[in-house]
Every structure is written in C-alpha cells, then in structure tokens.
Short mmCIF file of C-alpha atoms in Angstrom, two decimals:
data_model
loop_
_atom_site.label_atom_id
_atom_site.label_comp_id
_atom_site.label_asym_id
_atom_site.label_seq_id
_atom_site.Cartn_x
_atom_site.Cartn_y
_atom_site.Cartn_z
CA GLN A 1 249.09 159.26 189.15
CA GLN A 2 245.55 158.87 190.36
CA GLN A 3 244.11 162.27 191.12
CA VAL A 4 240.58 161.13 192.02
CA LYS A 5 240.22 158.33 194.56
CA GLN A 6 236.84 156.59 194.68
CA SER A 7 235.46 154.26 197.33
CA PRO A 8 234.11 151.73 197.92
CA GLN A 9 234.99 149.51 194.99
CA SER A 10 231.71 147.63 195.38
CA LEU A 11 228.59 148.14 197.41
CA ILE A 12 225.51 146.05 198.14
CA VAL A 13 222.44 147.78 199.55
CA GLN A 14 218.92 146.62 200.18
CA LYS A 15 216.10 148.22 198.20
CA GLY A 16 215.05 151.49 199.80
CA GLY A 17 218.44 152.04 201.43
CA ILE A 18 220.76 154.97 200.75
CA PRO A 19 224.03 153.96 199.10
CA ILE A 20 226.81 156.49 199.49
CA ILE A 21 229.82 156.62 197.18
CA ASN A 22 232.77 158.81 198.08
CA CYS A 23 235.46 160.53 196.05
CA ALA A 24 238.50 162.52 197.09
CA TYR A 25 240.65 164.67 194.86
CA GLU A 26 244.08 166.24 195.09
CA ASN A 27 244.14 168.92 192.41
CA THR A 28 242.73 172.14 193.86
CA ALA A 29 242.29 173.49 190.32
CA PHE A 30 239.41 171.08 189.72
CA ASP A 31 236.18 173.01 189.42
CA TYR A 32 233.71 170.62 187.80
CA PHE A 33 232.65 167.33 189.40
CA PRO A 34 230.27 165.08 187.42
CA TRP A 35 229.00 161.61 188.27
CA TYR A 36 228.39 159.01 185.58
CA GLN A 37 226.27 155.86 185.64
CA GLN A 38 227.26 152.90 183.48
CA PHE A 39 225.27 149.75 182.75
CA PRO A 40 227.00 146.63 181.38
CA GLY A 41 227.78 146.93 177.68
CA LYS A 42 226.85 150.60 177.59
CA GLY A 43 228.78 153.82 177.70
CA PRO A 44 228.68 155.99 180.83
CA ALA A 45 225.79 158.44 181.10
CA LEU A 46 225.92 161.73 182.95
CA LEU A 47 223.87 161.52 186.13
CA ILE A 48 224.47 164.75 187.99
CA ALA A 49 227.26 167.32 188.30
CA ILE A 50 228.32 169.99 190.76
CA ARG A 51 230.58 173.03 190.81
CA PRO A 52 232.47 174.09 193.96
CA ASP A 53 230.37 177.18 194.65
CA VAL A 54 227.62 175.01 196.19
CA SER A 55 227.81 172.33 198.90
CA GLU A 56 224.90 170.18 197.74
CA LYS A 57 222.91 169.51 194.58
CA LYS A 58 219.83 167.32 194.20
CA GLU A 59 218.29 165.88 191.06
CA GLY A 60 215.46 163.50 191.75
CA ARG A 61 216.72 160.72 194.01
CA PHE A 62 220.38 161.60 193.42
CA THR A 63 222.28 164.05 195.63
CA ILE A 64 225.86 165.25 195.47
CA SER A 65 227.46 166.55 198.66
CA PHE A 66 230.60 168.63 198.20
CA ASN A 67 233.19 169.55 200.83
CA LYS A 68 235.69 171.94 199.28
CA SER A 69 237.97 172.23 202.32
CA ALA A 70 238.27 168.44 202.61
CA LYS A 71 238.51 168.05 198.83
CA GLN A 72 235.82 165.40 198.91
CA PHE A 73 232.49 164.83 197.23
CA SER A 74 229.95 162.06 197.47
CA LEU A 75 226.91 160.65 195.72
CA HIS A 76 223.83 159.62 197.69
CA ILE A 77 220.97 157.67 196.12
CA MET A 78 217.69 158.01 198.00
CA ASP A 79 215.11 155.22 198.03
CA SER A 80 217.40 152.99 195.96
CA GLN A 81 215.84 150.57 193.49
CA PRO A 82 217.14 147.40 191.79
CA GLY A 83 217.23 149.40 188.54
CA ASP A 84 219.93 151.60 190.10
CA SER A 85 222.30 148.63 190.04
CA ALA A 86 225.18 149.83 187.86
CA THR A 87 228.75 151.07 188.05
CA TYR A 88 229.12 154.67 189.15
CA PHE A 89 232.10 156.86 188.33
CA CYS A 90 233.00 160.20 189.81
CA ALA A 91 235.13 162.57 187.76
CA ALA A 92 236.72 165.99 187.93
CA SER A 93 238.08 168.56 185.54
CA THR A 94 239.31 172.15 185.36
CA ASP A 95 237.90 175.24 183.63
CA PHE A 96 234.36 173.84 183.96
CA GLY A 97 235.01 171.73 180.88
CA ASN A 98 234.59 168.14 179.81
CA GLU A 99 237.98 167.71 178.22
CA LYS A 100 240.55 165.72 180.15
CA LEU A 101 238.08 164.53 182.75
CA THR A 102 239.92 162.59 185.45
CA PHE A 103 237.80 159.62 186.49
CA GLY A 104 237.68 157.60 189.67
CA THR A 105 238.03 153.82 189.35
CA GLY A 106 234.30 153.18 189.74
CA THR A 107 231.92 151.63 192.26
CA ARG A 108 229.86 148.61 191.35
CA LEU A 109 226.52 149.08 193.10
CA THR A 110 224.04 146.25 193.60
CA ILE A 111 220.58 146.92 195.00
CA ILE A 112 218.95 143.76 196.28
CA PRO A 113 215.15 143.48 196.44
CA GLY B 1 220.76 158.02 164.91
CA ALA B 2 220.16 159.94 168.09
CA GLY B 3 223.29 158.89 169.95
CA VAL B 4 227.03 158.46 169.49
CA SER B 5 227.70 155.45 167.31
CA GLN B 6 230.90 153.40 167.48
CA SER B 7 232.08 150.59 165.27
CA PRO B 8 232.98 147.83 165.46
CA SER B 9 231.47 146.93 168.83
CA ASN B 10 234.07 144.18 169.25
CA LYS B 11 237.46 143.71 167.65
CA VAL B 12 239.89 140.86 168.14
CA THR B 13 243.30 141.33 166.59
CA GLU B 14 246.69 139.71 166.71
CA LYS B 15 249.60 141.40 168.40
CA GLY B 16 251.48 143.59 165.96
CA LYS B 17 248.52 144.34 163.67
CA ASP B 18 247.03 147.80 163.15
CA VAL B 19 243.42 148.57 164.06
CA GLU B 20 241.02 151.40 163.27
CA LEU B 21 238.12 152.31 165.51
CA ARG B 22 235.34 154.57 164.24
CA CYS B 23 233.14 157.10 166.00
CA ASP B 24 230.08 158.91 164.62
CA PRO B 25 229.23 161.74 167.03
CA ILE B 26 225.83 163.28 167.53
CA SER B 27 225.06 165.61 164.64
CA GLY B 28 225.98 169.20 165.42
CA HIS B 29 228.27 168.37 168.33
CA THR B 30 231.47 170.35 167.97
CA ALA B 31 233.51 168.53 170.63
CA LEU B 32 234.62 164.91 170.36
CA TYR B 33 236.59 162.87 172.88
CA TRP B 34 238.23 159.46 173.03
CA TYR B 35 238.65 157.64 176.35
CA ARG B 36 239.99 154.19 177.19
CA GLN B 37 238.48 151.97 179.87
CA SER B 38 240.63 149.10 181.08
CA LEU B 39 239.25 146.28 183.22
CA GLY B 40 238.70 147.48 186.76
CA GLN B 41 239.93 150.96 185.96
CA GLY B 42 238.29 154.27 185.43
CA LEU B 43 238.23 156.02 182.12
CA GLU B 44 241.50 157.38 180.80
CA PHE B 45 241.47 160.46 178.57
CA LEU B 46 243.16 159.96 175.19
CA ILE B 47 242.40 162.84 172.82
CA TYR B 48 240.00 165.76 172.36
CA PHE B 49 238.81 167.54 169.23
CA GLN B 50 237.07 170.93 169.35
CA GLY B 51 235.76 172.30 166.09
CA ASN B 52 238.56 173.10 163.67
CA SER B 53 241.16 173.63 166.37
CA ALA B 54 244.22 171.44 166.68
CA PRO B 55 243.36 168.38 168.76
CA ASP B 56 244.60 167.95 172.31
CA LYS B 57 246.63 164.74 172.07
CA SER B 58 248.13 164.92 175.54
CA GLY B 59 246.47 161.68 176.71
CA LEU B 60 247.71 159.40 173.95
CA PRO B 61 249.88 156.77 175.67
CA SER B 62 252.39 156.28 172.88
CA ASP B 63 253.15 157.28 169.30
CA ARG B 64 251.43 154.08 168.15
CA PHE B 65 248.14 155.84 168.86
CA SER B 66 246.72 158.49 166.54
CA ALA B 67 243.31 159.93 165.77
CA GLU B 68 241.75 162.16 163.20
CA ARG B 69 238.41 163.83 162.74
CA THR B 70 237.28 164.43 159.19
CA GLY B 71 234.97 167.27 158.25
CA GLY B 72 234.33 168.04 161.89
CA SER B 73 232.26 164.89 162.23
CA VAL B 74 233.42 161.26 162.06
CA SER B 75 236.55 160.35 163.98
CA THR B 76 238.91 157.40 163.63
CA LEU B 77 241.28 156.19 166.34
CA THR B 78 244.17 154.17 164.94
CA ILE B 79 246.44 151.92 166.95
CA GLN B 80 249.52 150.68 165.13
CA ARG B 81 251.46 147.54 166.03
CA THR B 82 248.97 146.59 168.73
CA GLN B 83 250.23 145.20 172.02
CA GLN B 84 248.40 143.09 174.59
CA GLU B 85 248.26 146.03 176.99
CA ASP B 86 246.15 147.88 174.41
CA SER B 87 243.26 145.52 175.20
CA ALA B 88 240.48 147.68 176.62
CA VAL B 89 237.16 149.28 175.80
CA TYR B 90 237.64 152.41 173.72
CA LEU B 91 234.90 154.95 174.31
CA CYS B 92 234.02 157.92 172.16
CA ALA B 93 231.97 160.84 173.42
CA SER B 94 230.68 164.08 171.98
CA SER B 95 229.24 167.28 173.37
CA LEU B 96 227.57 170.30 171.83
CA VAL B 97 230.36 172.54 173.10
CA ARG B 98 233.22 171.88 175.52
CA ASN B 99 231.26 172.52 178.70
CA SER B 100 227.95 170.90 177.80
CA PRO B 101 227.09 167.32 178.89
CA LEU B 102 229.10 164.46 177.42
CA HIS B 103 227.28 161.77 175.48
CA PHE B 104 229.18 158.50 175.31
CA GLY B 105 228.90 155.75 172.74
CA ASN B 106 228.78 152.11 173.81
CA GLY B 107 232.43 151.61 173.02
CA THR B 108 234.59 149.22 171.03
CA ARG B 109 235.95 146.29 173.01
CA LEU B 110 239.45 145.62 171.67
CA THR B 111 241.17 142.34 172.44
CA VAL B 112 244.77 141.84 171.37
CA THR B 113 245.83 138.19 171.34
#
C-alpha cells in the first residue's frame, strides 16, 4: 500500500529553470514531511523538511510548499544548476519522528546546461 | 569516521545462503534504522532501534530477516536463506534522537543469484 505518491518519475529542466516535484499522501496522521536528495552510489541526504503548521518553508534555493487540505506537498528548486541533478525523494511520518518514514518512489532530476 | 559506515559495499550471494550486513552509526547517535531500496522504488522501512528499548521490527518482510544492535552502537542485519527478491540496496541510517535529522550510509548492494 503506497501511502505517498510522488510525481513525476523523471524530469529534465534547463539550467536556471524551476523544477517542481509533487507528492500526495493519504494518511492524515502524517505530521512530518522531509525531502531527501540522493546521488548515485550514495545514501539519501536530508534536504529540507516541513511540518503541517506552515504552508511554505525555504532553505537557500529549495522551497517546500504544503497544502494540508489537499494533502499535497511539493519541492521547488530555484535557479537550478547541473549539480542539482540527482534523485529526490519525498517522505512522511507521524509523531514528528524519523522512524517508519514512508517514502515516495523518487524523481530522477536532470538539469541540462 | 564522521558518517554512517556500512560494509560490505557490495555483496553477491547464491540463493539459499545467509548474509550479514554491518552498520557503524555516527558516534553518540541513539537511534538506528535499516531501510531497503529496491530498483525503481522508494525506501522501505525495515527496523528501528532506539537506545536500549526493544527494537521496532514491524517493517521486516519475513522471519528470514533479523537485526541486532550490540552495545547501542554497531548493528548487523541478517538475511537467512536468501531469495532473489531480496536483491536490493540495504541502507542504514542513524540520528542523534528519534526526531533529529537522519544520516544515511552509502548502503550495501545485495545481489542474490
């Protein structure tokens, strides 16, 4: 049972563009929504996370938008660079904790020069 | 080392054999997690250790899978009588406490032939 649906599966954006990755969840008990970035051969690394009491969070060029009523959240990357090319995973969990994170299936992002 | 260390990085085994995967978490991290990443899939939670508490084994897919954490530090994931569907990347992560950022290792790529 997939509780976090992520789209698109892959995305190609020109340098400087704004890739947007979307996730939708079903479990209304989820209260912690992190995004992870993974490069080939490496483990995922936490990029940015949000809790449902805010609708947007920015960290550098990365922004999470959160829509609690629609049960959706998205990652935006401003001024994208070739070095941002990686696989991005959204995730969700309950009780603000990291245990039993439910992950989306990932988006392979390619930024072309 | 500064990060989570996993060994071996690659393991090829024959169907029916047992394998042991090792994880050295970041020193001082009380929480340790195992996840499995299958090709084209998101990460799947397997097991979670928090301090000296009983581990949360609710994600283990079958009784062929087990894990232990000795002395609150190193963890070993054991898969008995491996099957081809066990082929995946097994990722270990640790965090200072349950709701602090996860730090993933680079994983062990397991191939069952």
